[in-house]
Structures are given as C-alpha cells and as structure tokens.
Amino acid sequence: MTARVGVVTFPGSLDDRDAARAVRLAGADPVPLWHDDPDLKGVDAVVLPGGFSYGDYLRCGAIARFAPVMNELVPAARSGTLPVLGICNGFQILCESHLLPGALTRNRSLRFVNREQAVRVESTATAWTNRYTEGEEIRIVLKSGEGNFVADDATLDELERSGRVVVRYVGEAPNGARRGIAGISNEHGNVVGLMPHPEHAVEELTGPSTHGLDFFTSLLAHLADTSPAAAAATG
Amino acid sequence: MARVVVDVMLKPEILDPQGQAIAGACERLGFSGIRGVRQGKRFEVEVEGEADDAALAEVRRMAETLLANPVIEDFSVRVE
C-alpha cells in the first residue's frame, strides 16, 4: 500500500506545495492537512513545511504550535509512533512545541540568508535520514532569517552524546547556530527538524541538487520496516 | 478592568544581535555612555475585574505558555 504523508498548511505556509511534490516524487501519496482541522486523516507521517506561519507573529512557530491540527500530532509524535519532519518554519514549530529541544533565534548577522548550503548528515538513525551514509555531505537550499539554533550547554552535550545532531553546516554556520547545528531529532528518531530545505532539492531542473530526495525515501524505508506486515515477517 | 504588563527579555546568555545593532547605532549617532542594549517585548494585558492574585496567576500562566519561550526568554508580570 502506498504510504500517505500529510503536509500541513498553516496561514503563511510557503513550501507546502514543494513538500507535497517531494513526497510524490519519493513514491508516496501527499495528503493536504489544514491547520484548523484537528483530523490527521490517518496519515502515516507528517511534514511541517517552511514559510511564515501566522506571519511569524510573537515568535516563529509560537502560534502554529497551538493550531488544532497539532492536538493529535504532538502526542503521537512524542510517543515515537508518528514520524514528523519539520523544515525551517516547521523546525521552529517543533521547538516551540517542545517536541525538540532548543530554539531558533535571529541570525547572528541579522540578515536573511538565502543560498545553497553544504551540510553534513551526521545521524542516519532517524526515520528521515536512514538512506544517507553517515558523514555524507549534501547541498541543499537554506533560506531563513531566524535559523540560529540555541540551547544550553547541557542540552547540546546531550544531543551530541546521544547522536541526535542530524545535520550540521559544513564550515562556519551561516546563521551563528551553536556548534553548527542545522538539524536535530528527538530521542526516538521519528521527529526531525532542520533549517535547510530538502524539499527544494529533489529535481535537477529546479534545485541545486537532488540530495534532498532521500529524506523522503528514507521515510518510506522506515515505514516499510515498521509496518505491521514487516513486524509479522520478522516475528 | 485592570492592566497587567508582561515584560519578556531574552535570557542573559542568549545572544541578542538586535540589541547589539541598536548599541552600534547609538555609538554612530553620538549617544554617549551607552554600554550595551538588549531588546525585549512588552505586553499590555487588560484583565476583567481587579488584578488580584487569581488574575495575576492566570496572566503568569499565559506568559509561560504563550508570550514567552522559557527556553530562551525570561518574563516578569506586574500591575500598572
């Protein structure tokens, strides 16, 4: 059965269409989810896309966190069952929801950064990165004004120790992110958030590479591994 | 009706590039004796009835849930 992957649209989401397209190119069915509808429609996973949900009012992601669609999403994600990928604004929403530690603050330069960015995949033990190889460098788009990842030292040490730094900027972090962290996961590996945009790097025609596609094919591999049929086969 | 003010500031250890930019502008504009600037947010909350302990507790709950992100920000609540 084809996997069904929800893509949430908040007021101000920009990249929901690209995320849905990436899901389709990876071989899954994208399912549009609406911020004001608490129903997750039985999807197998969810992408929280980039953009400026609720105009970034208050703090990026601070209002989206309380959208009706999050009511079902947050407990399912926290329990480790529902894979969730937060890209850019989606990462900010995951931090505001406390599904991921730390916070995203204003870029150190105060400038919006919009460029192709080399990042290194440092953990392949997640639902969204298992098709990469550890240490692999990929080139995807970074476009954000508040991508400066901060957390206290104890949290950063714990993230490093437990292998939850998923992607790191190659070279100096373009936004000042602590320890060059571009993306992290929760302890189960089902929730991943990152600032750069894998969904913009899935086709030669429109992206800097196709290096982003494996975030989505990784999910399909993960779902195949964790499906009831797979569980029955391995006994 | 009473007004309760919530001030939200980045924690001291969190970098505040906006505050730094303002401090830099102060120097260029010739304001003397400015050692540093940190930028925060002020919320003016109108509450029904008096700003009694129950009302303040409610505003405090609202501040820690919504107005501030306790991971990076501190807040204070006072009646004005």
CSV table of C-alpha atoms in Angstrom, one decimal:
chain,number,residue,atom,x,y,z
A,1,MET,CA,0.0,0.0,0.0
A,2,THR,CA,1.3,3.4,-0.8
A,3,ALA,CA,2.3,5.5,2.2
A,4,ARG,CA,0.2,8.5,2.9
A,5,VAL,CA,2.2,11.6,4.1
A,6,GLY,CA,0.3,14.6,5.5
A,7,VAL,CA,1.6,18.1,4.7
A,8,VAL,CA,0.2,20.8,6.9
A,9,THR,CA,-0.8,24.2,5.6
A,10,PHE,CA,-0.9,27.0,8.1
A,11,PRO,CA,-1.8,30.5,7.1
A,12,GLY,CA,1.5,31.8,5.8
A,13,SER,CA,3.0,28.4,4.9
A,14,LEU,CA,5.0,28.8,1.7
A,15,ASP,CA,6.6,25.4,0.9
A,16,ASP,CA,3.7,23.1,1.4
A,17,ARG,CA,3.3,22.5,-2.3
A,18,ASP,CA,7.0,21.8,-2.7
A,19,ALA,CA,6.9,19.4,0.2
A,20,ALA,CA,3.9,17.6,-1.3
A,21,ARG,CA,5.7,17.4,-4.6
A,22,ALA,CA,8.8,15.9,-2.9
A,23,VAL,CA,6.6,13.3,-1.2
A,24,ARG,CA,5.1,12.3,-4.5
A,25,LEU,CA,8.5,12.1,-6.3
A,26,ALA,CA,9.7,9.8,-3.5
A,27,GLY,CA,6.8,7.5,-4.2
A,28,ALA,CA,4.2,8.3,-1.5
A,29,ASP,CA,0.8,10.0,-1.6
A,30,PRO,CA,0.8,13.5,-0.2
A,31,VAL,CA,-2.3,14.3,1.9
A,32,PRO,CA,-3.1,18.0,2.4
A,33,LEU,CA,-3.8,18.8,6.1
A,34,TRP,CA,-5.3,22.1,7.2
A,35,HIS,CA,-4.1,23.9,10.3
A,36,ASP,CA,-7.7,24.5,11.6
A,37,ASP,CA,-8.8,20.8,11.2
A,38,PRO,CA,-7.8,18.6,14.1
A,39,ASP,CA,-8.1,15.5,11.9
A,40,LEU,CA,-4.8,13.9,10.7
A,41,LYS,CA,-6.8,11.8,8.3
A,42,GLY,CA,-5.0,8.6,9.3
A,43,VAL,CA,-1.7,9.6,7.6
A,44,ASP,CA,1.5,7.6,8.2
A,45,ALA,CA,3.7,10.6,8.7
A,46,VAL,CA,3.6,14.4,8.6
A,47,VAL,CA,5.7,17.2,7.1
A,48,LEU,CA,5.5,20.6,8.7
A,49,PRO,CA,6.6,22.9,5.8
A,50,GLY,CA,8.6,26.1,5.6
A,51,GLY,CA,7.1,29.6,5.5
A,52,PHE,CA,5.9,32.2,7.9
A,53,SER,CA,3.0,30.6,9.8
A,54,TYR,CA,0.7,33.2,11.3
A,55,GLY,CA,3.1,35.9,9.9
A,56,ASP,CA,5.8,34.8,12.4
A,57,TYR,CA,3.8,36.9,15.0
A,58,LEU,CA,5.0,36.7,18.6
A,59,ARG,CA,7.8,34.2,17.7
A,60,CYS,CA,8.3,32.0,14.7
A,61,GLY,CA,6.1,28.9,15.3
A,62,ALA,CA,4.7,30.2,18.6
A,63,ILE,CA,1.1,30.4,17.3
A,64,ALA,CA,1.2,27.4,15.0
A,65,ARG,CA,2.1,25.3,17.9
A,66,PHE,CA,-1.4,25.7,19.2
A,67,ALA,CA,-3.2,25.1,15.9
A,68,PRO,CA,-6.0,22.5,16.1
A,69,VAL,CA,-4.0,20.2,13.8
A,70,MET,CA,-1.3,19.9,16.4
A,71,ASN,CA,-3.6,18.5,19.1
A,72,GLU,CA,-3.3,15.0,17.6
A,73,LEU,CA,0.1,15.4,16.1
A,74,VAL,CA,2.0,16.4,19.3
A,75,PRO,CA,1.2,13.3,21.4
A,76,ALA,CA,1.6,10.9,18.5
A,77,ALA,CA,5.0,12.4,17.7
A,78,ARG,CA,6.1,12.5,21.3
A,79,SER,CA,5.3,8.8,21.8
A,80,GLY,CA,7.6,7.9,18.9
A,81,THR,CA,4.9,6.4,16.7
A,82,LEU,CA,4.3,9.2,14.2
A,83,PRO,CA,7.2,10.3,12.0
A,84,VAL,CA,7.3,14.1,11.7
A,85,LEU,CA,9.7,16.2,9.6
A,86,GLY,CA,9.8,20.0,10.3
A,87,ILE,CA,11.6,22.1,7.7
A,88,CYS,CA,12.6,25.6,8.5
A,89,ASN,CA,9.4,27.1,10.0
A,90,GLY,CA,8.4,23.5,10.7
A,91,PHE,CA,11.6,23.1,12.7
A,92,GLN,CA,10.7,26.3,14.6
A,93,ILE,CA,7.2,24.9,15.3
A,94,LEU,CA,8.7,21.6,16.6
A,95,CYS,CA,10.9,23.5,19.0
A,96,GLU,CA,8.1,25.7,20.2
A,97,SER,CA,6.0,22.5,20.7
A,98,HIS,CA,8.8,21.1,22.9
A,99,LEU,CA,9.0,18.1,20.6
A,100,LEU,CA,12.6,19.1,20.0
A,101,PRO,CA,14.9,20.9,22.5
A,102,GLY,CA,16.4,24.3,22.0
A,103,ALA,CA,15.1,27.3,20.0
A,104,LEU,CA,15.7,29.1,16.7
A,105,THR,CA,16.7,32.8,17.1
A,106,ARG,CA,17.5,35.7,14.8
A,107,ASN,CA,20.5,35.1,12.6
A,108,ARG,CA,23.6,36.5,14.1
A,109,SER,CA,24.2,38.7,11.1
A,110,LEU,CA,20.6,40.0,11.3
A,111,ARG,CA,20.4,39.2,7.6
A,112,PHE,CA,18.1,36.8,5.8
A,113,VAL,CA,20.3,34.0,4.4
A,114,ASN,CA,19.3,32.6,1.1
A,115,ARG,CA,21.7,30.3,-0.6
A,116,GLU,CA,22.8,26.8,-1.5
A,117,GLN,CA,24.3,25.3,1.6
A,118,ALA,CA,26.6,22.3,2.2
A,119,VAL,CA,25.5,20.3,5.2
A,120,ARG,CA,26.8,17.0,6.6
A,121,VAL,CA,24.4,14.2,7.6
A,122,GLU,CA,25.7,13.1,11.0
A,123,SER,CA,22.9,10.7,12.0
A,124,THR,CA,21.3,8.1,9.8
A,125,ALA,CA,19.4,6.6,12.8
A,126,THR,CA,16.2,8.5,12.1
A,127,ALA,CA,13.0,7.9,10.2
A,128,TRP,CA,14.1,10.7,7.7
A,129,THR,CA,17.8,10.1,7.1
A,130,ASN,CA,18.3,6.3,7.1
A,131,ARG,CA,19.1,6.3,3.3
A,132,TYR,CA,22.1,8.6,3.7
A,133,THR,CA,25.5,7.5,4.8
A,134,GLU,CA,27.0,8.9,8.0
A,135,GLY,CA,29.2,11.9,7.2
A,136,GLU,CA,27.7,12.4,3.7
A,137,GLU,CA,27.8,16.0,2.5
A,138,ILE,CA,24.8,17.2,0.7
A,139,ARG,CA,24.0,20.5,-0.9
A,140,ILE,CA,20.5,22.0,-0.3
A,141,VAL,CA,18.9,25.4,0.0
A,142,LEU,CA,19.0,27.4,3.2
A,143,LYS,CA,16.6,30.4,3.3
A,144,SER,CA,15.8,31.8,6.7
A,145,GLY,CA,16.1,34.8,8.9
A,146,GLU,CA,15.7,33.0,12.3
A,147,GLY,CA,17.8,29.9,11.9
A,148,ASN,CA,20.3,30.4,14.7
A,149,PHE,CA,19.9,27.3,16.8
A,150,VAL,CA,20.5,27.8,20.5
A,151,ALA,CA,20.3,25.6,23.5
A,152,ASP,CA,22.2,25.4,26.8
A,153,ASP,CA,25.5,23.5,27.0
A,154,ALA,CA,24.0,20.6,28.9
A,155,THR,CA,21.3,20.1,26.1
A,156,LEU,CA,23.9,20.5,23.4
A,157,ASP,CA,26.2,17.9,25.1
A,158,GLU,CA,23.3,15.5,25.4
A,159,LEU,CA,22.3,16.0,21.8
A,160,GLU,CA,25.9,15.2,20.7
A,161,ARG,CA,26.3,12.3,23.1
A,162,SER,CA,23.1,10.6,22.0
A,163,GLY,CA,23.7,11.1,18.3
A,164,ARG,CA,20.8,13.4,17.8
A,165,VAL,CA,22.6,16.1,15.8
A,166,VAL,CA,21.2,15.0,12.4
A,167,VAL,CA,22.7,17.6,10.1
A,168,ARG,CA,25.5,20.1,10.6
A,169,TYR,CA,26.6,23.0,8.5
A,170,VAL,CA,29.9,22.4,6.6
A,171,GLY,CA,32.2,25.3,7.5
A,172,GLU,CA,31.0,28.2,9.6
A,173,ALA,CA,27.3,28.2,10.4
A,174,PRO,CA,25.8,30.9,8.2
A,175,ASN,CA,23.4,32.0,10.9
A,176,GLY,CA,25.5,31.5,14.1
A,177,ALA,CA,23.9,28.3,15.1
A,178,ARG,CA,25.6,26.8,18.1
A,179,ARG,CA,28.0,24.0,17.2
A,180,GLY,CA,27.0,24.4,13.6
A,181,ILE,CA,23.8,22.5,14.2
A,182,ALA,CA,21.4,22.6,11.2
A,183,GLY,CA,19.0,19.9,12.3
A,184,ILE,CA,18.3,17.5,15.2
A,185,SER,CA,16.0,14.7,16.2
A,186,ASN,CA,14.1,13.5,19.2
A,187,GLU,CA,15.2,10.5,21.2
A,188,HIS,CA,13.1,8.1,19.2
A,189,GLY,CA,14.4,9.4,15.8
A,190,ASN,CA,10.9,9.8,14.5
A,191,VAL,CA,10.8,13.6,14.8
A,192,VAL,CA,13.4,15.5,12.8
A,193,GLY,CA,13.7,19.3,12.4
A,194,LEU,CA,16.2,21.1,10.2
A,195,MET,CA,16.6,24.7,8.9
A,196,PRO,CA,17.7,23.9,5.3
A,197,HIS,CA,15.1,22.7,2.8
A,198,PRO,CA,15.5,19.1,1.4
A,199,GLU,CA,12.2,19.5,-0.4
A,200,HIS,CA,13.7,22.1,-2.7
A,201,ALA,CA,16.4,19.7,-3.8
A,202,VAL,CA,14.6,16.9,-5.4
A,203,GLU,CA,14.8,17.6,-9.1
A,204,GLU,CA,17.6,18.6,-11.4
A,205,LEU,CA,15.5,21.2,-13.1
A,206,THR,CA,14.6,23.3,-10.1
A,207,GLY,CA,17.1,22.5,-7.3
A,208,PRO,CA,20.8,22.8,-6.6
A,209,SER,CA,20.9,19.0,-6.4
A,210,THR,CA,18.6,16.1,-5.8
A,211,HIS,CA,20.3,15.4,-2.5
A,212,GLY,CA,17.1,16.2,-0.6
A,213,LEU,CA,15.0,13.5,-2.0
A,214,ASP,CA,16.4,10.8,0.3
A,215,PHE,CA,14.8,12.5,3.3
A,216,PHE,CA,11.5,11.3,1.8
A,217,THR,CA,12.7,7.9,0.5
A,218,SER,CA,14.2,7.4,4.0
A,219,LEU,CA,10.7,7.8,5.4
A,220,LEU,CA,9.3,5.2,3.0
A,221,ALA,CA,12.1,2.7,4.0
A,222,HIS,CA,11.3,3.5,7.7
A,223,LEU,CA,7.6,2.9,7.2
A,224,ALA,CA,8.2,-0.4,5.4
A,225,ASP,CA,10.4,-1.5,8.3
A,226,THR,CA,7.9,-0.6,10.9
A,227,SER,CA,4.7,-1.7,9.1
A,228,PRO,CA,2.6,-4.5,10.7
A,229,ALA,CA,3.5,-6.7,7.7
A,230,ALA,CA,7.2,-6.2,8.3
A,231,ALA,CA,6.8,-6.9,12.0
A,232,ALA,CA,4.9,-10.1,11.3
A,233,ALA,CA,7.6,-11.2,8.8
A,234,THR,CA,10.4,-10.8,11.3
A,235,GLY,CA,8.2,-12.4,14.0
B,1,MET,CA,-10.7,46.4,34.4
B,2,ALA,CA,-7.0,46.5,35.2
B,3,ARG,CA,-3.9,46.4,33.1
B,4,VAL,CA,-1.2,43.8,33.7
B,5,VAL,CA,2.2,44.3,32.0
B,6,VAL,CA,4.3,41.4,31.0
B,7,ASP,CA,7.9,42.1,30.0
B,8,VAL,CA,9.7,39.4,28.1
B,9,MET,CA,13.5,39.5,27.7
B,10,LEU,CA,16.0,37.1,26.1
B,11,LYS,CA,17.9,35.3,28.8
B,12,PRO,CA,21.3,37.0,29.6
B,13,GLU,CA,23.2,34.1,28.0
B,14,ILE,CA,21.3,34.3,24.7
B,15,LEU,CA,22.9,36.4,22.0
B,16,ASP,CA,20.8,39.4,21.1
B,17,PRO,CA,22.0,40.7,17.7
B,18,GLN,CA,19.2,43.2,17.5
B,19,GLY,CA,20.3,44.8,20.8
B,20,GLN,CA,23.9,44.8,19.6
B,21,ALA,CA,22.9,46.5,16.3
B,22,ILE,CA,21.0,49.2,18.3
B,23,ALA,CA,24.0,49.7,20.6
B,24,GLY,CA,26.2,50.1,17.5
B,25,ALA,CA,23.8,52.7,16.1
B,26,CYS,CA,23.9,54.6,19.4
B,27,GLU,CA,27.6,54.9,19.1
B,28,ARG,CA,27.4,56.1,15.5
B,29,LEU,CA,24.8,58.7,16.4
B,30,GLY,CA,26.9,60.0,19.2
B,31,PHE,CA,24.8,58.9,22.3
B,32,SER,CA,27.5,58.8,24.9
B,33,GLY,CA,27.9,56.4,27.8
B,34,ILE,CA,25.9,53.6,26.3
B,35,ARG,CA,27.5,50.3,27.3
B,36,GLY,CA,25.0,47.9,25.8
B,37,VAL,CA,21.4,47.5,24.7
B,38,ARG,CA,19.2,44.4,25.0
B,39,GLN,CA,15.8,44.4,23.2
B,40,GLY,CA,12.7,42.8,24.7
B,41,LYS,CA,8.9,42.8,24.3
B,42,ARG,CA,6.3,44.4,26.4
B,43,PHE,CA,2.7,43.1,26.5
B,44,GLU,CA,-0.1,45.1,28.0
B,45,VAL,CA,-2.8,42.7,29.1
B,46,GLU,CA,-6.3,44.0,30.0
B,47,VAL,CA,-8.0,41.8,32.5
B,48,GLU,CA,-11.6,41.8,33.6
B,49,GLY,CA,-12.2,42.9,37.2
B,50,GLU,CA,-9.3,43.6,39.6
B,51,ALA,CA,-5.8,42.4,39.1
B,52,ASP,CA,-6.0,40.1,42.1
B,53,ASP,CA,-3.9,37.1,42.8
B,54,ALA,CA,-6.1,34.8,40.7
B,55,ALA,CA,-5.9,37.2,37.7
B,56,LEU,CA,-2.1,37.5,38.1
B,57,ALA,CA,-1.7,33.8,38.3
B,58,GLU,CA,-3.7,33.4,35.1
B,59,VAL,CA,-1.5,36.0,33.3
B,60,ARG,CA,1.6,34.3,34.6
B,61,ARG,CA,0.3,31.0,33.1
B,62,MET,CA,-0.3,32.8,29.8
B,63,ALA,CA,3.1,34.3,29.8
B,64,GLU,CA,4.9,31.0,30.3
B,65,THR,CA,2.7,29.1,27.9
B,66,LEU,CA,2.4,31.6,25.0
B,67,LEU,CA,4.0,35.1,25.5
B,68,ALA,CA,7.5,33.8,26.4
B,69,ASN,CA,9.5,30.8,25.3
B,70,PRO,CA,11.1,29.7,28.5
B,71,VAL,CA,13.9,28.0,26.6
B,72,ILE,CA,15.4,31.4,25.6
B,73,GLU,CA,13.4,34.1,27.4
B,74,ASP,CA,12.6,35.3,31.0
B,75,PHE,CA,9.5,37.2,31.8
B,76,SER,CA,8.1,39.4,34.6
B,77,VAL,CA,4.5,40.2,35.4
B,78,ARG,CA,3.4,43.4,37.2
B,79,VAL,CA,0.3,45.6,37.6
B,80,GLU,CA,0.4,49.0,36.1
